[in-house]
C-alpha positions as a Markdown table, in Angstrom:
| # | Residue | x | y | z |
|---|---|---|---|---|
| 1 | Met | 139.5 | 87.9 | 115.6 |
| 2 | Ala | 141.8 | 85.9 | 113.3 |
| 3 | Ile | 140.8 | 82.4 | 112.1 |
| 4 | Asn | 143.7 | 80.0 | 111.8 |
| 5 | Leu | 143.0 | 78.1 | 108.6 |
| 6 | Asn | 146.1 | 76.0 | 109.0 |
| 7 | Lys | 144.8 | 74.3 | 112.2 |
| 8 | Lys | 143.3 | 71.4 | 110.2 |
| 9 | Lys | 146.7 | 70.7 | 108.6 |
| 10 | Lys | 148.4 | 68.5 | 111.1 |
| 11 | His | 151.6 | 66.7 | 110.3 |
| 12 | Ile | 150.7 | 64.6 | 107.3 |
| 13 | Arg | 153.0 | 61.7 | 107.2 |
| 14 | Asn | 153.7 | 59.3 | 104.5 |
| 15 | Pro | 150.8 | 56.7 | 104.6 |
| 16 | Ile | 153.3 | 53.9 | 104.9 |
| 17 | Asp | 154.9 | 55.5 | 107.9 |
| 18 | Gln | 151.5 | 56.1 | 109.4 |
| 19 | Ile | 150.5 | 52.5 | 108.9 |
| 20 | Ser | 153.7 | 51.2 | 110.5 |
| 21 | Leu | 153.3 | 53.5 | 113.5 |
| 22 | Glu | 149.7 | 52.3 | 113.9 |
| 23 | His | 150.9 | 48.7 | 113.7 |
| 24 | Glu | 153.6 | 49.3 | 116.2 |
| 25 | Arg | 151.1 | 51.0 | 118.6 |
| 26 | Leu | 148.6 | 48.1 | 118.3 |
| 27 | Ser | 151.3 | 45.4 | 118.7 |
| 28 | Ser | 152.6 | 47.0 | 121.8 |
| 29 | Ser | 149.2 | 47.0 | 123.4 |
| 30 | Lys | 148.6 | 43.4 | 122.6 |
| 31 | Pro | 150.3 | 41.9 | 125.7 |
| 32 | Val | 148.4 | 44.3 | 128.0 |
| 33 | Leu | 145.1 | 43.2 | 126.4 |
| 34 | Gln | 146.0 | 39.6 | 126.7 |
| 35 | Ser | 146.8 | 39.9 | 130.4 |
| 36 | Arg | 143.5 | 41.7 | 131.0 |
| 37 | Leu | 141.7 | 39.0 | 129.1 |
| 38 | Phe | 143.4 | 36.3 | 131.2 |
| 39 | Gln | 142.4 | 38.2 | 134.4 |
| 40 | Leu | 138.8 | 38.4 | 133.2 |
| 41 | Lys | 138.7 | 34.7 | 132.5 |
| 42 | Gln | 140.1 | 34.0 | 136.0 |
| 43 | Ser | 137.6 | 36.2 | 137.6 |
| 44 | Thr | 134.7 | 34.7 | 135.6 |
| 45 | Phe | 135.8 | 31.2 | 136.6 |
| 46 | Leu | 136.0 | 32.2 | 140.3 |
| 47 | Ile | 132.5 | 33.8 | 140.2 |
| 48 | Ala | 131.1 | 30.7 | 138.5 |
| 49 | Lys | 132.7 | 28.4 | 141.1 |
| 50 | Thr | 131.4 | 30.6 | 143.9 |
| 51 | Leu | 127.9 | 30.7 | 142.5 |
| 52 | Thr | 127.9 | 26.9 | 142.1 |
| 53 | Phe | 129.1 | 26.4 | 145.7 |
| 54 | Leu | 126.5 | 28.8 | 147.0 |
| 55 | Ser | 123.7 | 27.2 | 145.1 |
| 56 | Lys | 124.7 | 23.8 | 146.4 |
| 57 | Tyr | 124.9 | 25.1 | 150.0 |
| 58 | His | 121.6 | 26.9 | 149.6 |
| 59 | Asn | 119.9 | 23.7 | 148.3 |
| 60 | Lys | 121.2 | 21.7 | 151.2 |
| 61 | Ala | 120.1 | 24.3 | 153.7 |
| 62 | Glu | 116.5 | 24.1 | 152.5 |
| 63 | Ile | 116.3 | 20.4 | 153.0 |
């Protein structure tokens, strides 16, 4: 059974190239994250409005 010692050696790029690739990857995911954050804010707002409405309705129903 042969052990491949070269397995750990992946394509080692120039650190500057690696940093620019990482920057490109992160900046391309930013719009997706921003839209998800906006959707979460909208959902949170709707849940808060619904809970407020239900609590008012519940309080009136008890009276």
